[in-house]
XYZ file of N, CA and C in Angstrom:
237
model
N -10.823 0.419 -10.924
C -10.193 0.410 -9.704
C -11.196 0.646 -8.625
N -10.805 0.254 -7.230
C -11.740 0.000 -6.356
C -11.143 0.416 -5.018
N -11.683 1.275 -4.048
C -11.315 1.317 -2.987
C -11.697 0.102 -1.631
N -10.477 -0.276 -1.224
C -10.642 -1.551 -0.382
C -10.926 -0.578 1.287
N -11.349 -1.780 1.936
C -11.658 -1.352 3.575
C -10.191 -1.539 4.077
N -9.361 -0.713 4.900
C -8.177 -0.846 5.534
C -8.827 -1.629 6.931
N -7.961 -2.870 7.339
C -8.358 -3.412 8.210
C -7.437 -3.074 9.495
N -7.922 -2.725 10.813
C -7.031 -2.344 11.761
C -7.153 -3.485 13.056
N -6.120 -3.402 14.267
C -6.014 -4.148 14.994
C -7.545 -4.020 15.855
N -8.318 -5.104 16.422
C -7.586 -6.443 16.430
C -7.803 -7.313 15.844
N -8.256 -7.121 14.681
C -8.803 -7.878 13.503
C -7.615 -8.870 13.354
N -8.164 -10.283 13.400
C -7.171 -11.254 13.415
C -6.554 -11.806 12.190
N -7.074 -11.232 11.220
C -6.747 -11.460 9.603
C -5.103 -10.866 9.612
N -4.981 -9.679 10.203
C -3.821 -9.351 10.662
C -2.829 -9.844 10.921
N -2.716 -11.129 11.736
C -2.017 -11.861 12.403
C -1.826 -13.184 11.554
N -2.210 -13.161 10.559
C -1.637 -14.502 9.114
C -0.845 -14.214 9.052
N -0.072 -15.109 8.545
C 0.908 -15.668 7.388
C 0.811 -15.539 6.142
N 1.024 -14.099 5.703
C 1.019 -13.935 4.331
C 1.905 -15.119 3.308
N 1.499 -15.375 2.185
C 1.751 -16.279 1.262
C 2.975 -15.514 0.199
N 4.041 -16.193 0.228
C 4.968 -15.742 -1.063
C 4.284 -15.597 -2.536
N 4.623 -14.369 -3.166
C 4.196 -14.219 -4.619
C 5.356 -14.490 -5.754
N 5.053 -15.533 -6.465
C 6.157 -15.712 -7.375
C 5.603 -15.238 -8.673
N 5.091 -14.746 -9.083
C 4.475 -13.873 -10.490
C 3.551 -12.759 -10.510
N 3.735 -11.770 -11.210
C 2.912 -10.977 -11.136
C 1.792 -10.934 -12.221
N 0.594 -11.487 -11.874
C -0.280 -11.416 -13.067
C -1.114 -10.437 -12.994
N -2.569 -10.483 -13.814
C -3.548 -9.739 -14.139
C -4.171 -9.172 -13.171
N -4.522 -10.599 -12.120
C -5.114 -10.213 -10.893
C -4.578 -9.489 -9.917
N -3.431 -10.206 -9.917
C -2.490 -9.487 -8.521
C -2.082 -7.983 -9.351
N -1.918 -7.408 -10.595
C -1.797 -6.055 -10.824
C -3.054 -5.244 -10.497
N -4.163 -5.931 -10.605
C -5.330 -5.027 -10.319
C -5.461 -4.840 -8.521
N -5.019 -5.878 -8.076
C -5.176 -5.746 -6.616
C -4.336 -4.738 -6.185
N -2.901 -4.556 -6.813
C -2.117 -3.604 -6.440
C -2.626 -2.394 -6.814
N -3.130 -1.871 -7.760
C -3.798 -0.678 -8.652
C -4.685 -0.224 -7.280
N -5.620 -1.261 -7.064
C -6.433 -0.985 -5.955
C -5.984 -0.625 -4.261
N -5.120 -1.055 -4.069
C -3.942 -1.047 -2.792
C -3.823 0.533 -3.121
N -3.200 0.909 -3.962
C -2.628 2.282 -4.327
C -3.557 3.414 -4.209
N -4.607 2.975 -4.678
C -5.793 3.989 -4.636
C -6.426 4.253 -3.289
N -6.165 2.886 -2.460
C -6.997 3.023 -1.229
C -5.665 3.673 -0.258
N -4.489 3.514 -0.476
C -3.611 3.942 0.313
C -3.617 5.833 0.153
N -3.948 6.258 -0.909
C -3.587 7.535 -1.360
C -5.216 8.225 -0.702
N -6.269 7.349 -0.852
C -7.357 8.059 -0.481
C -7.367 7.907 1.496
N -6.612 7.256 1.788
C -6.581 7.188 3.427
C -6.233 8.262 4.298
N -5.417 8.820 3.866
C -4.307 9.149 2.931
C -2.785 8.265 3.624
N -2.100 7.749 3.202
C -0.874 7.201 3.820
C 0.318 7.094 2.663
N 1.481 6.546 2.870
C 2.508 6.423 2.114
C 2.848 4.705 1.999
N 2.210 4.068 2.610
C 2.455 2.518 2.109
C 1.256 1.435 2.699
N 1.229 0.473 2.312
C 0.147 -0.368 2.525
C 0.499 -1.611 2.115
N -0.204 -2.735 3.327
C 0.080 -4.381 2.733
C -0.873 -5.138 2.437
N -0.698 -6.087 1.489
C -1.767 -6.533 0.965
C -2.592 -7.077 2.511
N -2.038 -7.574 3.287
C -2.714 -8.140 4.202
C -3.799 -7.038 5.173
N -3.173 -5.800 5.110
C -4.079 -4.841 5.585
C -5.380 -4.582 4.767
N -5.759 -5.171 3.780
C -6.844 -5.223 2.922
C -7.562 -6.208 3.007
N -6.956 -7.400 3.603
C -7.517 -8.449 3.843
C -7.320 -9.885 2.927
N -5.771 -9.628 2.028
C -5.205 -10.543 1.109
C -4.177 -11.209 1.701
N -4.041 -12.306 2.338
C -2.497 -12.873 2.928
C -1.636 -13.229 1.864
N -0.975 -12.163 1.071
C -0.062 -12.309 0.343
C 0.915 -11.347 0.327
N 2.108 -11.725 0.471
C 3.313 -10.711 0.522
C 3.614 -9.444 -0.360
N 2.798 -8.684 -0.377
C 2.721 -7.816 -1.336
C 2.631 -6.414 -0.683
N 3.406 -5.464 -1.158
C 3.545 -3.940 -0.537
C 3.393 -2.680 -1.385
N 2.521 -1.799 -1.413
C 2.585 -0.531 -2.243
C 3.105 0.335 -1.391
N 4.150 1.232 -1.890
C 4.702 2.307 -0.953
C 4.786 3.711 -2.224
N 4.822 4.794 -1.889
C 4.939 5.837 -2.123
C 6.008 6.800 -1.178
N 7.342 6.410 -1.640
C 8.492 7.367 -1.123
C 8.780 8.612 -1.456
N 8.350 8.963 -2.419
C 9.003 10.253 -3.353
C 7.642 11.122 -3.071
N 8.124 12.364 -3.773
C 7.215 13.717 -3.992
C 6.595 13.590 -5.477
N 5.605 13.833 -5.778
C 4.850 14.083 -6.994
C 5.641 15.119 -7.483
N 5.970 16.179 -7.142
C 6.631 17.322 -7.717
C 7.234 17.874 -6.485
N 8.305 18.920 -6.666
C 9.176 19.367 -5.794
C 8.321 20.428 -4.909
N 7.138 21.059 -5.421
C 6.525 21.969 -4.393
C 5.700 21.228 -3.228
N 5.757 20.112 -3.260
C 4.900 19.469 -2.013
C 6.211 19.452 -0.946
N 7.171 19.688 -1.157
C 8.257 19.411 -0.103
C 7.858 20.534 1.033
N 8.214 20.160 2.182
C 7.903 21.456 3.188
C 9.440 22.053 3.338
N 9.304 23.288 4.029
C 10.497 23.949 4.466
C 11.404 22.936 5.406
N 11.065 22.215 6.405
C 11.634 21.229 7.056
C 12.321 20.001 6.440
N 11.825 19.766 5.098
C 12.367 18.471 4.296
C 13.479 19.210 3.716
N 14.720 18.187 3.942
C 15.651 18.519 2.942
C 16.305 17.307 1.818
N 16.872 17.810 0.735
C 16.928 16.733 0.037
C 18.422 16.210 0.268
N 18.310 14.785 0.208
C 19.743 14.062 0.593
C 20.375 13.783 -0.925
N 21.461 14.124 -1.115
C 22.322 13.635 -2.347
C 23.153 12.695 -2.044
């Protein structure tokens, strides 16, 4: 896996229309793995492919906790 550079405004690439993805192949899986590594290193909870200069409709997200001990006292679990 490899860390990617995260693009920020005013980079014009961020305004490009991303292309639809019809199938997840080996190259796309590698991109998503690289995006996850980049997102965690940032640190962040989500990253779009366009933010790493790839105009494809792909996002990676982490909306959960790795374990319950990471929750803060202010966070409440919704059932």
